[in-house]
XYZ file of C-alpha atoms in Angstrom:
736
model
C 79.838 63.565 -26.525
C 82.151 60.582 -26.995
C 82.294 60.055 -23.252
C 78.494 59.896 -23.067
C 78.388 57.444 -25.992
C 81.071 55.327 -24.315
C 79.100 55.204 -21.090
C 75.920 54.308 -22.982
C 77.651 51.337 -24.650
C 79.812 50.120 -21.754
C 77.084 49.541 -19.182
C 74.751 47.409 -21.395
C 77.751 45.415 -22.671
C 78.870 44.685 -19.164
C 75.323 43.637 -18.260
C 75.148 41.268 -21.235
C 78.490 39.687 -20.352
C 77.379 39.258 -16.749
C 74.045 37.723 -17.794
C 75.767 35.401 -20.262
C 78.179 34.259 -17.586
C 75.378 33.717 -15.087
C 73.244 31.705 -17.492
C 76.201 29.656 -18.701
C 77.139 28.818 -15.117
C 73.568 27.907 -14.171
C 72.968 25.799 -17.279
C 76.260 24.016 -16.653
C 75.227 23.393 -13.032
C 71.809 22.088 -14.131
C 73.509 19.739 -16.576
C 75.942 18.575 -13.889
C 73.060 17.971 -11.468
C 71.347 15.819 -14.077
C 74.538 13.871 -14.791
C 75.150 13.361 -11.061
C 71.539 12.237 -10.528
C 71.844 9.854 -13.480
C 75.046 8.354 -12.073
C 73.592 8.140 -8.557
C 70.456 6.410 -9.877
C 72.583 4.059 -11.957
C 74.761 3.174 -8.938
C 71.638 2.601 -6.855
C 70.155 0.339 -9.526
C 73.468 -1.490 -9.917
C 73.684 -2.047 -6.156
C 70.187 -3.531 -6.212
C 71.062 -5.643 -9.265
C 74.090 -6.909 -7.370
C 71.887 -7.729 -4.365
C 69.496 -9.639 -6.652
C 72.453 -11.419 -8.286
C 73.964 -12.332 -4.904
C 70.677 -13.830 -3.728
C 70.296 -15.839 -6.959
C 73.949 -16.959 -6.767
C 73.447 -18.164 -3.207
C 70.450 -20.374 -4.032
C 72.100 -21.686 -7.222
C 75.261 -22.523 -5.254
C 73.068 -24.386 -2.761
C 71.466 -26.244 -5.680
C 74.971 -27.026 -6.980
C 75.945 -28.329 -3.528
C 72.742 -30.384 -3.435
C 73.643 -32.148 -6.706
C 77.186 -32.735 -5.433
C 75.850 -34.144 -2.126
C 73.450 -36.445 -4.031
C 76.349 -37.607 -6.242
C 78.500 -38.494 -3.201
C 75.668 -40.336 -1.422
C 74.621 -42.017 -4.700
C 78.127 -43.402 -5.187
C 78.418 -44.447 -1.517
C 75.106 -46.331 -1.872
C 76.410 -47.937 -5.101
C 73.602 -46.371 -7.131
C 70.708 -47.335 -4.841
C 69.945 -43.874 -3.447
C 66.532 -42.630 -4.575
C 64.949 -39.179 -4.664
C 62.384 -40.091 -2.010
C 65.154 -40.638 0.531
C 67.159 -37.650 -0.741
C 64.222 -35.247 -0.674
C 62.436 -36.418 2.490
C 61.590 -33.767 5.153
C 64.672 -33.057 7.225
C 66.804 -35.037 4.749
C 69.867 -34.196 2.664
C 68.087 -31.877 0.216
C 66.338 -29.981 3.016
C 69.716 -29.285 4.653
C 70.665 -27.110 1.666
C 67.415 -25.908 0.034
C 64.442 -24.490 2.024
C 61.708 -27.169 1.850
C 59.055 -24.523 1.139
C 60.541 -24.019 -2.344
C 59.707 -27.648 -3.317
C 62.579 -27.631 -5.755
C 61.784 -29.855 -8.816
C 64.390 -32.607 -9.050
C 64.778 -35.589 -11.401
C 67.066 -38.601 -11.682
C 67.960 -39.891 -15.160
C 69.554 -43.215 -15.984
C 72.638 -43.633 -18.200
C 70.426 -44.183 -21.269
C 68.647 -40.837 -20.679
C 65.380 -42.330 -19.404
C 63.650 -40.793 -16.381
C 64.264 -42.917 -13.280
C 62.520 -40.788 -10.648
C 61.295 -37.222 -10.033
C 60.014 -34.941 -7.261
C 57.924 -31.730 -7.219
C 57.509 -31.422 -10.955
C 57.084 -32.947 -14.377
C 60.139 -33.868 -16.429
C 60.788 -35.232 -19.900
C 60.690 -39.044 -20.026
C 63.776 -39.174 -22.267
C 66.676 -36.670 -22.499
C 69.354 -38.740 -24.233
C 69.244 -36.432 -27.240
C 69.509 -33.162 -25.300
C 72.807 -31.270 -25.405
C 73.258 -31.029 -21.642
C 72.860 -34.800 -21.186
C 75.232 -35.606 -24.030
C 77.801 -33.210 -22.540
C 77.508 -34.866 -19.107
C 77.847 -38.334 -20.640
C 80.975 -37.304 -22.586
C 82.622 -35.368 -19.731
C 84.789 -36.891 -17.039
C 84.816 -34.010 -14.581
C 82.796 -33.364 -11.424
C 81.451 -29.890 -12.205
C 77.750 -29.171 -12.497
C 76.307 -27.748 -15.733
C 74.047 -24.712 -15.671
C 71.713 -23.697 -18.498
C 68.355 -21.984 -18.983
C 66.046 -24.171 -21.047
C 62.518 -23.278 -22.063
C 59.788 -25.479 -20.619
C 56.409 -26.664 -21.805
C 53.470 -24.193 -22.120
C 51.316 -23.760 -19.060
C 54.254 -23.234 -16.680
C 56.875 -20.545 -16.372
C 58.440 -20.164 -19.857
C 61.955 -21.062 -18.641
C 63.873 -22.489 -15.733
C 67.424 -22.481 -14.410
C 68.649 -26.042 -14.764
C 71.433 -27.543 -12.612
C 72.655 -30.952 -13.817
C 75.523 -33.121 -12.534
C 77.059 -36.314 -13.872
C 76.652 -39.541 -11.850
C 79.037 -42.489 -12.004
C 78.861 -46.114 -10.844
C 81.391 -47.971 -8.724
C 83.705 -48.410 -11.697
C 83.700 -44.716 -12.568
C 81.420 -45.156 -15.576
C 78.635 -42.765 -16.489
C 75.509 -43.792 -14.557
C 73.110 -40.969 -15.419
C 72.434 -37.478 -14.107
C 70.746 -35.625 -11.247
C 68.799 -32.552 -12.500
C 67.335 -29.668 -10.461
C 65.101 -26.911 -11.844
C 64.992 -23.462 -10.284
C 62.111 -21.094 -11.097
C 63.530 -17.580 -11.760
C 60.306 -16.112 -10.349
C 61.511 -17.131 -6.872
C 64.089 -14.331 -7.055
C 61.699 -11.754 -8.523
C 58.207 -12.169 -7.040
C 57.804 -10.479 -3.618
C 61.562 -10.086 -3.192
C 61.648 -7.400 -0.552
C 65.410 -6.774 -0.710
C 65.028 -4.911 -4.009
C 62.562 -2.079 -3.449
C 62.086 0.357 -6.330
C 60.040 3.495 -6.756
C 56.662 3.090 -8.489
C 57.166 1.855 -12.035
C 60.561 0.300 -11.257
C 61.554 -3.000 -12.847
C 63.291 -6.060 -11.324
C 64.223 -8.754 -13.871
C 66.239 -11.962 -14.307
C 67.146 -12.902 -17.904
C 68.840 -15.881 -19.536
C 72.108 -14.809 -21.155
C 71.801 -17.498 -23.838
C 68.103 -17.704 -24.754
C 66.974 -14.166 -23.901
C 64.042 -15.523 -21.861
C 63.244 -13.193 -18.973
C 61.118 -13.074 -15.825
C 60.481 -9.672 -14.293
C 58.312 -7.579 -12.010
C 57.018 -4.027 -12.424
C 55.444 -2.946 -9.127
C 53.261 -5.966 -8.227
C 52.887 -7.270 -11.801
C 54.951 -10.394 -12.579
C 55.574 -11.091 -16.269
C 57.565 -13.352 -18.596
C 59.061 -12.314 -21.930
C 61.120 -13.774 -24.748
C 61.514 -10.531 -26.711
C 63.368 -8.180 -24.356
C 66.832 -7.234 -25.593
C 69.376 -5.212 -23.619
C 72.584 -3.678 -24.908
C 75.650 -2.177 -23.253
C 75.509 1.382 -21.952
C 78.127 4.070 -21.402
C 79.506 2.214 -18.354
C 79.952 -1.542 -17.741
C 77.173 -1.664 -15.154
C 74.627 0.183 -17.345
C 72.144 -1.616 -19.607
C 70.108 -0.101 -22.475
C 66.715 -1.532 -23.410
C 66.658 -2.192 -27.189
C 63.043 -3.428 -27.463
C 59.768 -1.829 -26.256
C 58.452 -2.835 -22.849
C 55.705 -0.603 -21.465
C 56.557 2.887 -22.718
C 58.078 3.988 -19.375
C 61.529 5.596 -19.634
C 63.964 3.991 -17.206
C 67.663 3.720 -16.536
C 68.797 0.122 -16.166
C 71.749 -1.533 -14.425
C 72.775 -5.131 -14.755
C 74.883 -7.669 -12.926
C 75.953 -10.774 -14.849
C 76.191 -14.254 -13.313
C 78.378 -15.890 -15.997
C 78.656 -19.195 -14.160
C 74.887 -19.638 -14.180
C 74.139 -18.054 -17.570
C 71.789 -15.345 -16.271
C 71.835 -11.557 -15.869
C 70.169 -9.620 -13.017
C 68.663 -6.295 -14.169
C 67.099 -3.498 -12.104
C 65.495 -0.425 -13.701
C 64.407 2.855 -12.091
C 62.100 5.280 -13.853
C 63.798 8.437 -15.080
C 61.181 10.516 -13.253
C 62.139 8.983 -9.892
C 65.902 8.978 -10.628
C 66.036 12.584 -11.845
C 63.338 14.096 -9.610
C 65.756 15.844 -7.272
C 67.878 17.122 -10.172
C 64.768 18.490 -11.879
C 63.669 20.282 -8.716
C 67.111 21.772 -8.262
C 67.251 22.727 -11.927
C 63.940 24.554 -11.644
C 65.200 26.327 -8.532
C 68.463 27.329 -10.245
C 66.696 28.560 -13.363
C 64.184 30.519 -11.303
C 66.979 32.092 -9.297
C 69.011 33.058 -12.355
C 65.905 34.364 -14.061
C 65.208 36.552 -11.067
C 68.849 37.630 -10.949
C 68.767 38.385 -14.676
C 65.717 40.559 -14.250
C 67.456 42.288 -11.384
C 70.592 42.943 -13.446
C 68.603 44.123 -16.437
C 66.487 46.394 -14.302
C 69.537 47.729 -12.512
C 71.255 48.353 -15.871
C 68.243 50.090 -17.309
C 67.975 52.238 -14.189
C 71.609 53.290 -14.364
C 71.354 53.964 -18.110
C 68.294 56.124 -17.779
C 69.452 58.051 -14.709
C 73.161 58.308 -15.463
C 72.869 62.096 -15.854
C 71.539 62.546 -12.385
C 73.690 62.219 -9.339
C 70.721 61.451 -7.142
C 69.729 58.430 -9.169
C 73.334 57.270 -9.224
C 73.456 57.559 -5.455
C 70.221 55.573 -5.151
C 71.665 52.863 -7.379
C 74.816 52.750 -5.223
C 72.725 52.497 -2.076
C 70.717 49.707 -3.686
C 73.930 47.868 -4.478
C 75.046 48.381 -0.859
C 71.772 46.893 0.366
C 72.299 43.894 -1.865
C 75.782 43.487 -0.418
C 74.375 43.817 3.083
C 71.799 41.134 2.295
C 74.530 38.824 1.080
C 76.644 39.476 4.165
C 73.670 38.981 6.463
C 72.839 35.698 4.706
C 76.347 34.378 5.312
C 76.849 31.413 7.650
C 79.672 33.352 9.313
C 79.363 36.108 11.883
C 81.264 39.140 10.478
C 82.711 41.914 12.640
C 84.554 45.031 11.410
C 86.587 46.410 14.330
C 88.444 49.717 14.472
C 91.426 50.103 16.814
C 90.863 52.447 19.812
C 94.107 54.211 20.746
C 94.929 55.144 24.313
C 97.920 56.489 26.236
C 99.564 53.072 26.189
C 98.718 52.230 22.582
C 95.759 50.184 21.349
C 93.526 49.627 24.353
C 90.433 48.200 22.701
C 88.575 47.719 19.403
C 85.328 49.498 18.541
C 82.625 47.646 16.573
C 82.319 49.521 13.255
C 79.965 47.090 11.532
C 78.417 43.663 12.110
C 76.101 41.412 10.088
C 72.860 39.922 11.396
C 74.442 36.586 12.378
C 77.121 38.420 14.373
C 74.485 40.581 16.117
C 72.540 37.427 16.989
C 75.712 35.883 18.434
C 76.222 38.952 20.671
C 72.540 38.923 21.666
C 71.676 42.574 20.774
C 70.153 44.440 17.798
C 72.725 45.634 15.287
C 71.903 49.302 15.856
C 72.687 49.011 19.582
C 76.072 47.395 18.948
C 77.677 49.819 16.494
C 80.305 52.072 18.073
C 80.579 49.951 21.260
C 84.052 48.876 22.559
C 84.323 45.100 22.289
C 86.181 44.808 25.617
C 83.165 46.345 27.381
C 80.511 44.794 25.133
C 81.860 41.240 25.513
C 84.271 41.103 28.479
C 84.950 37.399 27.781
C 86.759 38.373 24.574
C 89.322 40.236 26.655
C 89.701 37.484 29.257
C 90.035 34.784 26.608
C 92.752 36.758 24.770
C 90.826 37.829 21.660
C 91.768 41.506 22.028
C 95.457 40.561 22.258
C 95.177 38.494 19.085
C 93.592 41.447 17.241
C 96.516 43.698 18.308
C 99.025 41.102 17.026
C 97.324 40.698 13.612
C 97.038 44.485 13.196
C 100.684 44.947 14.153
C 102.130 42.153 11.979
C 99.633 42.153 9.102
C 99.633 38.346 9.224
C 96.113 36.793 9.161
C 95.195 34.272 11.865
C 92.884 31.249 11.523
C 92.119 28.855 14.378
C 89.522 26.549 15.917
C 88.892 26.529 19.647
C 86.267 25.650 22.282
C 84.618 28.427 24.291
C 85.498 28.658 27.967
C 82.450 30.606 29.104
C 78.741 30.102 28.600
C 77.349 27.164 26.647
C 80.176 24.882 25.392
C 80.742 25.513 21.699
C 83.457 25.093 19.055
C 84.219 28.192 16.950
C 86.227 28.749 13.782
C 87.994 32.130 14.102
C 89.543 34.176 11.272
C 91.255 37.562 11.754
C 92.408 39.741 8.826
C 94.028 43.180 9.117
C 92.216 46.113 7.414
C 92.843 49.846 7.357
C 92.921 50.971 11.011
C 91.513 47.740 12.403
C 90.669 44.091 11.742
C 87.912 42.077 10.067
C 86.839 39.112 12.180
C 84.695 36.138 11.086
C 83.331 33.545 13.477
C 81.521 30.328 12.562
C 79.895 27.894 14.970
C 81.378 24.487 14.019
C 80.000 22.614 17.027
C 77.951 20.149 14.867
C 81.026 19.407 12.742
C 83.191 18.762 15.783
C 80.481 16.606 17.316
C 80.379 14.563 14.100
C 84.157 14.119 14.248
C 83.958 13.009 17.880
C 81.111 10.621 17.046
C 83.153 9.199 14.162
C 86.155 8.631 16.424
C 83.955 6.981 19.031
C 82.472 4.752 16.309
C 85.962 3.797 15.160
C 86.917 3.024 18.762
C 83.844 0.798 19.171
C 84.618 -1.048 15.950
C 88.213 -1.488 17.077
C 87.002 -2.887 20.413
C 84.676 -5.327 18.646
C 87.394 -6.436 16.208
C 89.994 -6.818 18.975
C 87.679 -9.031 21.006
C 86.764 -11.375 18.161
C 88.578 -14.740 18.091
C 89.072 -14.484 14.320
C 92.198 -12.783 12.962
C 91.073 -9.716 10.979
C 93.254 -7.456 8.828
C 92.885 -4.984 5.974
C 95.260 -4.774 2.983
C 94.999 -1.773 0.652
C 95.217 -1.662 -3.153
C 99.041 -1.497 -2.923
C 99.002 -4.730 -0.875
C 100.121 -2.898 2.262
C 98.738 -3.837 5.691
C 96.717 -0.907 7.082
C 94.828 -2.559 9.954
C 94.752 -5.707 12.040
C 93.004 -6.671 15.253
C 94.540 -7.962 18.469
C 94.293 -11.639 17.420
C 96.286 -10.926 14.272
C 98.739 -8.822 16.277
C 99.397 -11.812 18.538
C 99.940 -14.016 15.464
C 102.387 -11.513 13.957
C 104.170 -11.157 17.307
C 104.526 -14.943 17.496
C 106.277 -14.826 14.128
C 108.338 -11.820 15.145
C 107.153 -9.525 12.344
C 105.680 -6.034 12.140
C 102.788 -5.737 9.678
C 101.226 -2.248 9.763
C 102.552 -0.086 6.927
C 104.536 -2.928 5.355
C 103.838 -4.769 2.046
C 102.221 -8.206 2.264
C 105.157 -9.719 0.341
C 107.592 -8.598 3.036
C 105.333 -9.671 5.916
C 104.449 -13.106 4.511
C 107.764 -14.001 2.928
C 108.388 -14.884 -0.703
C 107.337 -18.545 -0.479
C 104.064 -18.011 1.369
C 103.259 -14.900 -0.682
C 103.658 -16.943 -3.878
C 101.257 -19.584 -2.480
C 98.637 -16.972 -1.583
C 99.088 -14.811 -4.705
C 96.326 -16.534 -6.777
C 93.815 -15.890 -3.967
C 95.028 -12.276 -3.602
C 94.579 -11.636 -7.326
C 91.014 -12.993 -7.227
C 90.168 -10.697 -4.290
C 91.718 -7.712 -6.077
C 89.497 -8.548 -9.064
C 86.419 -8.156 -6.845
C 85.782 -11.816 -5.961
C 85.040 -13.001 -2.434
C 87.560 -15.815 -1.832
C 87.331 -18.636 0.718
C 90.007 -21.312 1.145
C 91.827 -23.385 3.768
C 95.503 -23.390 4.596
C 97.638 -25.544 6.866
C 100.597 -24.315 8.900
C 102.229 -27.323 10.469
C 99.758 -28.774 12.953
C 97.373 -25.819 12.655
C 94.574 -25.417 10.119
C 92.904 -22.136 9.154
C 89.787 -21.165 7.230
C 90.584 -17.932 5.353
C 88.331 -15.405 3.618
C 89.410 -12.487 1.413
C 86.582 -9.912 1.182
C 87.064 -7.121 -1.421
C 86.564 -3.482 -0.339
C 85.182 -1.123 -2.995
C 84.791 2.635 -3.199
C 81.673 4.511 -4.285
C 82.510 3.716 -7.903
C 82.570 -0.038 -7.199
C 86.347 -0.059 -7.750
C 88.304 -2.468 -5.542
C 90.550 -0.465 -3.216
C 91.761 -3.335 -1.033
C 90.507 -6.423 0.733
C 89.774 -7.645 4.256
C 91.414 -10.806 5.589
C 89.491 -13.019 8.034
C 91.373 -16.091 9.386
C 89.717 -18.584 11.740
C 91.697 -21.318 13.488
C 89.786 -24.552 12.690
C 92.421 -26.962 14.013
C 90.069 -28.339 16.677
C 87.275 -28.891 14.146
C 89.640 -30.666 11.741
C 90.975 -32.895 14.523
C 87.430 -33.769 15.573
C 86.484 -34.570 11.971
C 89.412 -36.963 11.654
C 88.499 -38.583 14.988
C 84.870 -39.045 13.957
C 85.921 -40.435 10.573
C 88.121 -42.969 12.318
C 85.301 -43.935 14.696
C 82.940 -44.325 11.758
C 85.241 -47.032 10.326
C 85.601 -49.162 13.508
C 83.328 -52.012 14.636
C 82.360 -51.157 18.246
C 82.091 -54.826 19.378
C 85.404 -56.278 18.167
C 87.483 -53.140 17.585
C 88.162 -54.316 14.043
C 87.465 -52.270 10.919
C 83.754 -52.178 10.009
C 82.253 -52.462 6.528
C 83.082 -48.827 5.642
C 86.671 -49.207 6.840
C 87.056 -52.470 4.970
C 85.722 -51.019 1.700
C 88.073 -48.034 2.011
C 91.046 -50.329 2.677
C 90.094 -52.757 -0.120
C 89.898 -49.944 -2.682
C 93.299 -48.562 -1.605
C 94.882 -52.032 -1.661
C 93.600 -52.772 -5.178
C 94.885 -49.441 -6.474
C 98.325 -50.039 -4.945
C 98.347 -53.609 -6.261
C 97.711 -52.397 -9.814
C 100.294 -49.625 -9.532
C 103.039 -51.904 -8.147
C 102.067 -55.091 -10.075
C 101.907 -57.187 -6.873
C 99.588 -59.957 -5.675
C 96.937 -59.629 -2.979
C 94.169 -61.816 -1.536
C 90.740 -61.277 0.018
C 89.199 -63.773 2.462
C 85.470 -63.946 3.221
C 84.699 -66.138 6.282
C 81.969 -66.671 8.842
C 81.452 -68.673 12.053
C 80.025 -72.147 11.453
C 77.076 -72.978 13.731
C 77.098 -69.523 15.333
C 73.296 -69.259 15.446
C 72.815 -72.321 17.725
C 75.346 -70.895 20.183
C 73.664 -67.501 20.152
C 70.150 -68.951 20.466
C 71.143 -71.431 23.201
C 73.302 -69.277 25.426
C 72.055 -65.763 24.614
C 73.395 -62.666 22.887
C 75.979 -61.915 25.588
C 77.700 -65.252 24.954
C 77.320 -64.710 21.203
C 79.049 -61.308 21.478
C 81.813 -62.814 23.628
C 82.328 -65.561 21.036
C 82.561 -62.978 18.208
C 85.199 -60.984 20.140
C 87.196 -64.144 20.903
C 86.872 -65.268 17.276
C 88.139 -61.854 16.126
C 91.120 -62.038 18.477
C 92.088 -65.567 17.380
C 91.651 -64.558 13.720
C 93.947 -61.550 14.179
C 96.669 -63.662 15.855
C 96.542 -66.198 13.014
C 97.488 -63.543 10.424
C 100.427 -61.265 9.699
C 100.749 -57.956 11.511
C 100.163 -55.978 8.297
C 96.988 -57.814 7.262
C 93.645 -56.001 7.603
C 90.860 -57.826 9.493
C 87.295 -56.484 9.394
C 83.864 -57.508 10.655
C 81.190 -56.807 8.056
C 78.320 -57.580 10.434
C 76.836 -60.528 12.311
C 79.314 -63.432 12.155
C 80.823 -62.374 8.789
C 84.508 -61.374 8.682
C 86.905 -60.376 5.895
C 90.689 -60.254 5.543
C 92.841 -58.219 3.117
C 96.352 -59.622 2.578
C 98.695 -57.371 0.595
C 102.175 -57.854 -0.824
C 101.996 -61.653 -1.300
C 105.051 -63.259 -2.830
C 103.042 -66.255 -4.031
C 99.510 -67.667 -3.659
C 100.822 -70.283 -1.189
C 101.213 -67.529 1.440
C 97.462 -66.844 1.464
C 96.549 -70.548 1.120
C 98.690 -71.357 4.118
C 97.086 -68.537 6.117
C 93.589 -69.802 5.251
C 94.498 -73.334 6.377
C 95.978 -71.921 9.604
C 92.741 -70.015 10.321
C 90.607 -73.161 9.820
C 92.842 -75.136 12.201
C 92.857 -72.362 14.810
C 89.058 -72.149 14.952
C 88.666 -75.880 15.698
C 90.101 -75.360 19.170
C 87.492 -74.826 21.929
C 86.623 -71.293 23.116
C 86.530 -70.671 26.883
C 83.955 -67.915 27.476
C 84.010 -67.174 31.250
C 83.710 -70.872 32.197
C 81.523 -71.874 29.246
C 83.299 -74.009 26.609
C 82.081 -73.566 23.058
C 83.220 -75.432 19.949
C 82.744 -73.962 16.522
C 84.557 -73.934 13.158
C 84.893 -71.574 10.248
C 84.458 -71.628 6.473
C 86.658 -69.449 4.257
C 86.398 -68.173 0.673
C 89.752 -67.005 -0.743
C 89.957 -64.769 -3.856
C 93.143 -63.389 -5.427
C 93.764 -60.127 -7.303
C 96.673 -58.806 -9.323
C 95.742 -56.314 -12.075
C 92.456 -57.500 -13.584
C 89.725 -55.039 -14.615
C 87.695 -55.747 -11.503
C 85.806 -53.571 -9.015
C 86.149 -53.994 -5.208
C 82.520 -55.108 -5.032
C 83.071 -57.832 -7.665
C 86.239 -59.085 -5.930
C 84.388 -59.382 -2.616
C 81.513 -61.140 -4.389
C 84.008 -63.671 -5.801
C 85.305 -64.389 -2.274
C 81.698 -64.785 -1.068
C 81.004 -67.313 -3.843
C 84.060 -69.338 -2.777
C 82.825 -69.183 0.852
C 79.532 -70.651 -0.316
C 81.454 -73.487 -2.014
C 83.283 -74.169 1.272
C 79.950 -74.401 3.127
C 78.553 -76.709 0.420
C 81.617 -78.912 0.979
C 80.601 -79.421 4.619
C 82.024 -76.319 6.381
C 85.251 -76.298 8.461
C 87.332 -75.768 5.330
C 88.295 -73.154 2.739
C 87.952 -72.780 -0.980
C 90.344 -70.740 -3.100
C 90.252 -69.315 -6.610
C 91.389 -72.316 -8.746
C 93.252 -70.010 -11.137
C 95.699 -69.150 -8.329
C 95.446 -72.153 -5.973
C 98.709 -74.056 -5.723
C 97.608 -76.224 -2.767
C 94.569 -78.498 -2.602
C 91.644 -76.749 -0.877
C 90.307 -79.586 1.269
C 88.907 -79.888 4.723
C 91.727 -82.215 5.747
C 93.900 -79.441 7.103
C 96.536 -80.830 9.484
């Protein structure tokens, strides 16, 4: 009686434990699927937010470069550069910003009044605005980025890029301002494609103003608020939007004061997890019904052997179904003894996949000797392997290609059982093909990298070199070092590693770094590109080094040519201005005396008009040569244009040195010029200005010399006039 009661309690209890375990496992799997789908959707949204942020960063950097380019050209033009010239088609602005964007740009004077504008309306006066006051008070060269609201009727906010302008004396001269419409990054931006109902948005980090797009609907908002989520890349919407549940990811652009946000609807993000969850729950429900039915059947028919046997057979069928559904072909082989020992193995059982592999119905295969059924197994040594496993009891696992029939790769497992072996075979041809394809892909990438002129390497998170191409190998060989598998500190050396360490740290923090480095006579452009894993964690960085020595040399050559007058070979106006500025700085620093001469050729126009431009050019070259010989070797002689020349004399001991040189020049130019048989007589007038440490700009010093030149011409030409505050000799035309 107790035994019957025990059996009645044991079976239902076991069934309940089994069902509880099954449901717990399935519910856990459903929850894990949802978590995985959530994370995958969040990573996808974050990747798209990063793409949106990268695109916005690129255009804002171009706008930053545009303001810097305008500043440089504005200062070179001494404040005369206007927006019409800057923004003309094919001009400076178009070289950085696509003309189709018609970027609004304004130029403000030092008092905050609007001087000029293009492609938009701007405030007539900004002297009281914070950004303008900050630019006026600053002394740096960095642009300021903010996100001001604009007047009604336009987009509710803009990204503003403003840069300080200075005059020739380094004083605040106003500001250049560019406005960027955030809708440019949102409206019809095909790089960020979301499922229906997805959101793409750019929001000001300071004002909260936002511009976004849901499907094809573009909208602006000042009320959206986002908070931090469970992970740094996740954002949580704190205010209502449109009632659609989404998961949001954000990417901040701290330099520009904006945040890129992409949101996917929960329905689209969790659709696959929901389908799988329904499948899992349906399967476990069916399995639960099966277990409950099986338990009830055993409980009710436990007193009858026949019903017990039927239940056992049902369980065997279930096991058979599971075996037949396996991806592996399963063979149960019994050893066949002969006079000389084990001669063959007889097929005792096989699942459906194994029968399909042998090409016969299962019923026809049972009881057949494998050596006769599949002769290739004997010739390829399978039978011998079965004997060895049965004799030693040690299982065998291997992968091998077939040598007969269609080429395939098989995974082979042999386990000893009572009186025979259990053999499983799996066709792993697709896996092996994938491995081969991966190796071929790696070989192609290696070939591409090795044939690129740039030096390419990869450094892992431990700062150990793991890869470099042939160009880098040649560079390392030239230095006599081995890089692969060694730390960067050891490969580079302590001194060079210390120089590069700030760039390395920035790359390890996830920043793309670009810089230049010089090694003796060679110059390189270097990029560090971070490598991240699936979790956006930096696991190393790629190094790309390009030898730009030739480009640098050509730049220096062109710069030198740009400062030389092609007719006389003297310095031109640009070269003279550069030299004058350097000389004045050195004069102030060393407390020395210098002089600037401004002179022209008296009666040059009659010679040019009478004898032609060829004779005029010959006279200018001869004049330049005689002028150079009349001065010291260290003096700088320049032709500003036409018949105007200038001289910079540095390191004067006393004013008499320059006065004597001016008198010598006047005397030298009175002598006749022989120009290929044609004798020409001219003279020269000279204005001589001195400089020691006064608060004076190069332009004002040159203007002073020009005024003295005018006085010399008023005095009848063929003479010089000097600054009376420094003149120690009489400036007369009676120069001996």
